[in-house]
PDB file of C-alpha atoms in Angstrom:
ATOM      1  CA  MET A1335      86.954 111.160  96.031  1.00 49.00           C
ATOM      2  CA  GLN A1336      89.974 112.708  97.740  1.00 58.00           C
ATOM      3  CA  LYS A1337      90.705 116.356  97.003  1.00 67.00           C
ATOM      4  CA  GLU A1338      94.074 117.189  95.524  1.00 71.00           C
ATOM      5  CA  ASP A1339      96.473 119.218  97.652  1.00 85.00           C
ATOM      6  CA  LEU A1340      96.708 122.895  96.631  1.00 87.00           C
ATOM      7  CA  ARG A1341     100.487 122.606  96.072  1.00 90.00           C
ATOM      8  CA  VAL A1342      99.961 119.646  93.753  1.00 89.00           C
ATOM      9  CA  LYS A1343      97.305 121.576  91.817  1.00 90.00           C
ATOM     10  CA  LYS A1344      99.656 124.551  91.416  1.00 94.00           C
ATOM     11  CA  THR A1345     102.504 122.282  90.296  1.00 94.00           C
ATOM     12  CA  LYS A1346     100.336 120.521  87.714  1.00 93.00           C
ATOM     13  CA  LYS A1347      98.959 123.834  86.484  1.00 93.00           C
ATOM     14  CA  ALA A1348     102.472 125.291  86.092  1.00 96.00           C
ATOM     15  CA  LEU A1349     103.624 122.185  84.204  1.00 96.00           C
ATOM     16  CA  THR A1350     100.578 122.244  81.931  1.00 93.00           C
ATOM     17  CA  GLU A1351     100.952 125.941  81.122  1.00 93.00           C
ATOM     18  CA  ALA A1352     104.661 125.487  80.421  1.00 95.00           C
ATOM     19  CA  PHE A1353     103.913 122.470  78.242  1.00 92.00           C
ATOM     20  CA  PHE A1354     101.383 124.384  76.119  1.00 87.00           C
ATOM     21  CA  LYS A1355     103.851 127.241  75.686  1.00 91.00           C
ATOM     22  CA  LEU A1356     106.599 124.836  74.658  1.00 91.00           C
ATOM     23  CA  LEU A1357     104.262 122.962  72.329  1.00 84.00           C
ATOM     24  CA  ASN A1358     103.476 126.263  70.630  1.00 83.00           C
ATOM     25  CA  GLU A1359     107.213 126.626  69.984  1.00 87.00           C
ATOM     26  CA  LYS A1360     108.267 123.110  68.952  1.00 86.00           C
ATOM     27  CA  PRO A1361     107.107 119.559  68.245  1.00 80.00           C
ATOM     28  CA  PHE A1362     106.308 117.212  71.127  1.00 80.00           C
ATOM     29  CA  GLU A1363     109.404 115.006  70.789  1.00 81.00           C
ATOM     30  CA  GLU A1364     111.733 118.013  71.037  1.00 87.00           C
ATOM     31  CA  ILE A1365     110.360 118.991  74.439  1.00 90.00           C
ATOM     32  CA  THR A1366     112.478 117.555  77.221  1.00 94.00           C
ATOM     33  CA  ILE A1367     111.441 116.950  80.807  1.00 96.00           C
ATOM     34  CA  ASN A1368     114.298 119.214  81.920  1.00 96.00           C
ATOM     35  CA  GLU A1369     113.081 122.028  79.686  1.00 97.00           C
ATOM     36  CA  LEU A1370     109.496 121.557  80.807  1.00 96.00           C
ATOM     37  CA  CYS A1371     110.464 121.606  84.481  1.00 97.00           C
ATOM     38  CA  GLU A1372     112.707 124.620  84.030  1.00 97.00           C
ATOM     39  CA  ARG A1373     109.980 126.558  82.231  1.00 97.00           C
ATOM     40  CA  ALA A1374     107.440 125.627  84.926  1.00 96.00           C
ATOM     41  CA  ASP A1375     109.890 126.317  87.746  1.00 96.00           C
ATOM     42  CA  VAL A1376     109.342 122.790  89.044  1.00 96.00           C
ATOM     43  CA  ARG A1377     112.005 120.309  90.099  1.00 96.00           C
ATOM     44  CA  ARG A1378     112.488 117.193  87.952  1.00 96.00           C
ATOM     45  CA  ALA A1379     111.920 114.988  90.988  1.00 96.00           C
ATOM     46  CA  THR A1380     108.561 116.683  91.494  1.00 96.00           C
ATOM     47  CA  PHE A1381     107.595 115.965  87.884  1.00 96.00           C
ATOM     48  CA  TYR A1382     108.430 112.278  88.347  1.00 96.00           C
ATOM     49  CA  LYS A1383     106.500 112.198  91.597  1.00 95.00           C
ATOM     50  CA  HIS A1384     103.335 112.788  89.546  1.00 94.00           C
ATOM     51  CA  TYR A1385     104.138 111.388  86.073  1.00 95.00           C
ATOM     52  CA  THR A1386     106.173 108.505  84.686  1.00 95.00           C
ATOM     53  CA  ASP A1387     107.114 110.240  81.392  1.00 93.00           C
ATOM     54  CA  LYS A1388     105.934 112.736  78.770  1.00 88.00           C
ATOM     55  CA  LEU A1389     103.228 110.431  77.414  1.00 82.00           C
ATOM     56  CA  ASN A1390     101.856 109.868  80.896  1.00 89.00           C
ATOM     57  CA  PHE A1391     101.903 113.651  81.360  1.00 92.00           C
ATOM     58  CA  LEU A1392     100.094 114.134  78.040  1.00 84.00           C
ATOM     59  CA  THR A1393      97.501 111.549  79.083  1.00 80.00           C
ATOM     60  CA  SER A1394      96.890 113.546  82.227  1.00 86.00           C
ATOM     61  CA  ILE A1395      96.450 116.736  80.190  1.00 84.00           C
ATOM     62  CA  VAL A1396      93.967 115.024  77.844  1.00 77.00           C
ATOM     63  CA  LYS A1397      91.932 113.810  80.832  1.00 77.00           C
ATOM     64  CA  SER A1398      92.042 117.250  82.399  1.00 81.00           C
ATOM     65  CA  LEU A1399      90.901 118.951  79.171  1.00 77.00           C
ATOM     66  CA  ARG A1400      88.109 116.425  78.795  1.00 74.00           C
ATOM     67  CA  ASN A1401      86.976 117.084  82.376  1.00 74.00           C
ATOM     68  CA  THR A1402      87.157 120.829  81.799  1.00 77.00           C
ATOM     69  CA  PHE A1403      85.065 120.558  78.611  1.00 74.00           C
ATOM     70  CA  ASP A1404      82.616 118.319  80.444  1.00 70.00           C
ATOM     71  CA  THR A1405      82.233 120.821  83.295  1.00 74.00           C
ATOM     72  CA  ILE A1406      81.796 123.744  80.889  1.00 74.00           C
ATOM     73  CA  ILE A1407      79.173 121.867  78.896  1.00 73.00           C
ATOM     74  CA  TRP A1408      77.085 120.857  81.903  1.00 69.00           C
ATOM     75  CA  LYS A1409      77.297 124.352  83.437  1.00 73.00           C
ATOM     76  CA  SER A1410      76.749 126.530  80.368  1.00 72.00           C
ATOM     77  CA  ASP A1411      75.162 124.411  77.639  1.00 68.00           C
ATOM     78  CA  LYS A1412      72.925 122.432  80.039  1.00 70.00           C
ATOM     79  CA  PRO A1413      72.235 119.511  77.694  1.00 67.00           C
ATOM     80  CA  ASP A1414      69.068 117.598  78.570  1.00 70.00           C
ATOM     81  CA  THR A1415      70.003 114.503  76.557  1.00 68.00           C
ATOM     82  CA  THR A1416      73.146 112.486  75.930  1.00 64.00           C
ATOM     83  CA  SER A1417      72.841 113.366  72.259  1.00 66.00           C
ATOM     84  CA  LYS A1418      72.865 117.115  72.980  1.00 74.00           C
ATOM     85  CA  TYR A1419      75.848 116.602  75.263  1.00 74.00           C
ATOM     86  CA  TYR A1420      77.875 115.117  72.402  1.00 72.00           C
ATOM     87  CA  VAL A1421      76.847 117.898  70.022  1.00 74.00           C
ATOM     88  CA  ALA A1422      78.037 120.479  72.567  1.00 78.00           C
ATOM     89  CA  TYR A1423      81.183 118.461  73.230  1.00 77.00           C
ATOM     90  CA  ALA A1424      82.084 118.309  69.530  1.00 78.00           C
ATOM     91  CA  LYS A1425      81.748 122.086  69.355  1.00 80.00           C
ATOM     92  CA  ARG A1426      84.036 122.550  72.357  1.00 81.00           C
ATOM     93  CA  VAL A1427      86.731 120.269  70.901  1.00 81.00           C
ATOM     94  CA  VAL A1428      86.722 121.912  67.463  1.00 82.00           C
ATOM     95  CA  THR A1429      86.769 125.379  69.040  1.00 83.00           C
ATOM     96  CA  PHE A1430      89.735 124.408  71.237  1.00 81.00           C
ATOM     97  CA  ILE A1431      91.624 123.081  68.223  1.00 81.00           C
ATOM     98  CA  SER A1432      90.907 126.139  66.083  1.00 82.00           C
ATOM     99  CA  GLU A1433      91.998 128.441  68.941  1.00 82.00           C
ATOM    100  CA  ASN A1434      95.225 126.449  69.441  1.00 78.00           C
ATOM    101  CA  GLU A1435      96.207 125.908  65.825  1.00 78.00           C
ATOM    102  CA  ARG A1436      99.972 126.252  66.322  1.00 78.00           C
ATOM    103  CA  LEU A1437      99.975 123.796  69.215  1.00 75.00           C
ATOM    104  CA  ILE A1438      97.955 121.290  67.159  1.00 75.00           C
ATOM    105  CA  ASN A1439     100.216 121.736  64.120  1.00 75.00           C
ATOM    106  CA  ASN A1440     103.269 121.025  66.291  1.00 74.00           C
ATOM    107  CA  LEU A1441     101.619 117.803  67.426  1.00 72.00           C
ATOM    108  CA  ILE A1442     100.882 116.892  63.803  1.00 72.00           C
ATOM    109  CA  GLU A1443     104.488 117.559  62.764  1.00 74.00           C
ATOM    110  CA  SER A1444     105.713 115.421  65.630  1.00 71.00           C
ATOM    111  CA  GLU A1445     107.189 111.985  65.047  1.00 67.00           C
ATOM    112  CA  LEU A1446     105.046 110.910  67.965  1.00 63.00           C
ATOM    113  CA  LEU A1447     101.813 111.977  66.307  1.00 65.00           C
ATOM    114  CA  LEU A1448     100.441 108.466  66.023  1.00 70.00           C
ATOM    115  CA  PRO A1449     101.096 107.529  69.680  1.00 71.00           C
ATOM    116  CA  CYS A1450      99.655 110.873  70.824  1.00 68.00           C
ATOM    117  CA  PHE A1451      96.664 110.494  68.535  1.00 73.00           C
ATOM    118  CA  ASN A1452      96.059 106.932  69.772  1.00 79.00           C
ATOM    119  CA  LEU A1453      96.332 108.113  73.350  1.00 75.00           C
ATOM    120  CA  ILE A1454      93.696 110.793  72.794  1.00 75.00           C
ATOM    121  CA  VAL A1455      91.355 108.416  70.924  1.00 82.00           C
ATOM    122  CA  GLU A1456      91.748 105.760  73.628  1.00 84.00           C
ATOM    123  CA  GLN A1457      90.943 108.220  76.402  1.00 78.00           C
ATOM    124  CA  ASN A1458      87.942 109.535  74.479  1.00 80.00           C
ATOM    125  CA  TYR A1459      86.784 105.951  73.921  1.00 87.00           C
ATOM    126  CA  ILE A1460      87.003 105.170  77.652  1.00 87.00           C
ATOM    127  CA  ASP A1461      85.175 108.361  78.616  1.00 81.00           C
ATOM    128  CA  THR A1462      82.529 107.879  75.906  1.00 82.00           C
ATOM    129  CA  ARG A1463      81.992 104.235  76.858  1.00 88.00           C
ATOM    130  CA  ASP A1464      81.572 105.144  80.527  1.00 87.00           C
ATOM    131  CA  ARG A1465      79.162 107.990  79.767  1.00 80.00           C
ATOM    132  CA  LEU A1466      77.075 105.824  77.432  1.00 83.00           C
ATOM    133  CA  ALA A1467      76.970 103.007  79.997  1.00 87.00           C
ATOM    134  CA  LYS A1468      75.623 105.466  82.598  1.00 84.00           C
ATOM    135  CA  SER A1469      73.082 106.802  80.106  1.00 78.00           C
ATOM    136  CA  GLU A1470      71.986 103.279  79.203  1.00 80.00           C
ATOM    137  CA  SER A1471      71.587 102.429  82.901  1.00 82.00           C
ATOM    138  CA  ALA A1472      69.436 105.539  83.251  1.00 77.00           C
ATOM    139  CA  GLY A1473      67.099 104.281  80.518  1.00 78.00           C
ATOM    140  CA  MET A1474      68.616 105.482  77.242  1.00 73.00           C
ATOM    141  CA  LYS A1475      67.910 102.982  74.453  1.00 78.00           C
ATOM    142  CA  LEU A1476      70.940 102.172  72.324  1.00 77.00           C
ATOM    143  CA  CYS A1477      70.877 100.492  68.919  1.00 79.00           C
ATOM    144  CA  ALA A1478      74.173  98.657  69.470  1.00 83.00           C
ATOM    145  CA  PRO A1479      76.338  97.606  72.398  1.00 88.00           C
ATOM    146  CA  VAL A1480      77.927 100.462  74.362  1.00 87.00           C
ATOM    147  CA  ASP A1481      81.447  99.424  73.280  1.00 91.00           C
ATOM    148  CA  THR A1482      80.540  99.527  69.587  1.00 90.00           C
ATOM    149  CA  ILE A1483      78.927 102.953  69.796  1.00 86.00           C
ATOM    150  CA  ALA A1484      81.845 104.305  71.851  1.00 86.00           C
ATOM    151  CA  ILE A1485      84.311 103.008  69.255  1.00 90.00           C
ATOM    152  CA  MET A1486      82.340 104.576  66.402  1.00 87.00           C
ATOM    153  CA  CYS A1487      81.911 107.917  68.178  1.00 83.00           C
ATOM    154  CA  SER A1488      85.468 108.336  69.450  1.00 84.00           C
ATOM    155  CA  GLY A1489      87.139 106.992  66.298  1.00 86.00           C
ATOM    156  CA  GLY A1490      84.848 108.798  63.888  1.00 87.00           C
ATOM    157  CA  VAL A1491      85.115 112.146  65.639  1.00 85.00           C
ATOM    158  CA  ALA A1492      88.889 111.815  65.918  1.00 84.00           C
ATOM    159  CA  GLN A1493      89.261 110.991  62.224  1.00 87.00           C
ATOM    160  CA  ALA A1494      86.942 113.830  61.151  1.00 89.00           C
ATOM    161  CA  ILE A1495      88.969 116.299  63.208  1.00 84.00           C
ATOM    162  CA  TYR A1496      92.300 114.809  62.122  1.00 83.00           C
ATOM    163  CA  PHE A1497      91.479 115.150  58.408  1.00 87.00           C
ATOM    164  CA  TRP A1498      90.072 118.643  58.968  1.00 87.00           C
ATOM    165  CA  ILE A1499      93.398 119.642  60.528  1.00 82.00           C
ATOM    166  CA  LYS A1500      95.444 117.863  57.823  1.00 81.00           C
ATOM    167  CA  ASP A1501      93.392 119.716  55.188  1.00 86.00           C
ATOM    168  CA  GLY A1502      94.492 123.031  56.684  1.00 84.00           C
ATOM    169  CA  MET A1503      91.327 123.678  58.710  1.00 85.00           C
ATOM    170  CA  LYS A1504      89.675 125.103  55.600  1.00 89.00           C
ATOM    171  CA  LYS A1505      86.155 124.289  56.718  1.00 91.00           C
ATOM    172  CA  ASP A1506      84.678 126.725  59.218  1.00 89.00           C
ATOM    173  CA  PRO A1507      85.075 125.200  62.720  1.00 85.00           C
ATOM    174  CA  ASP A1508      81.420 125.842  63.584  1.00 84.00           C
ATOM    175  CA  ILE A1509      80.276 123.999  60.452  1.00 89.00           C
ATOM    176  CA  LEU A1510      82.542 121.040  61.238  1.00 88.00           C
ATOM    177  CA  ALA A1511      81.313 120.956  64.840  1.00 83.00           C
ATOM    178  CA  ASP A1512      77.691 121.042  63.657  1.00 83.00           C
ATOM    179  CA  GLU A1513      78.360 118.204  61.196  1.00 87.00           C
ATOM    180  CA  ILE A1514      80.077 116.087  63.848  1.00 86.00           C
ATOM    181  CA  GLY A1515      77.368 116.856  66.366  1.00 81.00           C
ATOM    182  CA  SER A1516      74.603 116.038  63.896  1.00 81.00           C
ATOM    183  CA  THR A1517      76.234 112.730  63.025  1.00 85.00           C
ATOM    184  CA  ILE A1518      76.608 111.731  66.673  1.00 81.00           C
ATOM    185  CA  SER A1519      73.098 112.930  67.407  1.00 77.00           C
ATOM    186  CA  ALA A1520      71.748 110.795  64.531  1.00 79.00           C
ATOM    187  CA  MET A1521      73.728 107.786  65.761  1.00 76.00           C
ATOM    188  CA  LEU A1522      72.359 108.131  69.273  1.00 75.00           C
ATOM    189  CA  GLY A1523      68.909 109.403  68.371  1.00 66.00           C
ATOM    190  CA  ASN A1524      68.006 106.729  65.817  1.00 54.00           C
ATOM    191  CA  CYS A1525      68.482 103.817  68.214  1.00 53.00           C
TER     192      CYS A1525
END
């Protein structure tokens, strides 16, 4: 795997930070590429060198967050099973959402909520499918095909979190994370 140039990393970091700040101020569809680039102090041409549009940029952010969560989990939580990994992962996602409530609410208020939501679910499905396939190859017994379990996990988790947010995040985030983690653990552990 080729390492990313330091300048590219700095550019992507500046764009991501600017995007999160803007998303805390306004809905996704109101953020323009010009505004994003200006806030990040990055030229428009540089943005388009790395991304095709805002959705492509958002996809990149979702992948980056997922990789960051993954790294944190393996370094700090040290899960010894795939099931424990998903419990820890659910906790990380719910914690991120509860710590970034304004940003999440701006996404919910956005007219592009459904495309953004589908993008996130699709990426989580791909990542979950790949991780389960590796686990299965390493000897983990699954009660259903990898694709089916990945669909159930990514879709179910997304819907649980979506309705928690839509309900005003009334349930304690740690309780929700435990419930999601327990459900995933039961799905993977009872195979």
